[in-house]
């Protein structure tokens, strides 16, 4: 079942349950997926779907951080609820230890020695971890290993 089919089914379920917050998020996700499909001009691959979901999740996390800085607890709570709905469609996230192992393997593969090789390592490791780990965690792991 494609992401679009899953979103349609979940949208119907949310409508029947009169769950407006979930319905709103599912509609936004469906809209983002359909817009991406139109932009690319073909059906989305699982990688494309993952990119859309990752982008939507990142936007919400960034918004939540800004709302938190601004002291807008009401918006933090609603954005947190949206994040939970988006995460339902994401693949399982790797633990920090697993991320560090993969980063270590990649550092060895690329032959990185210092921080000068940071970009090379990030370029090699991010496709491996796409959608499975937060970029900030990956970034920190690479910096720790290259210092």
PDB file of C-alpha atoms in Angstrom, residues 36 43 65 69:
ATOM      1  CA  UNK A  36       5.569  16.486  -4.829  1.00  0.00           C
ATOM      2  CA  UNK A  43       4.247   8.485  -9.003  1.00  0.00           C
ATOM      3  CA  UNK A  65      11.516  24.963  18.704  1.00  0.00           C
ATOM      4  CA  UNK A  69      11.608  30.016  22.391  1.00  0.00           C
TER       5      UNK A  69
END
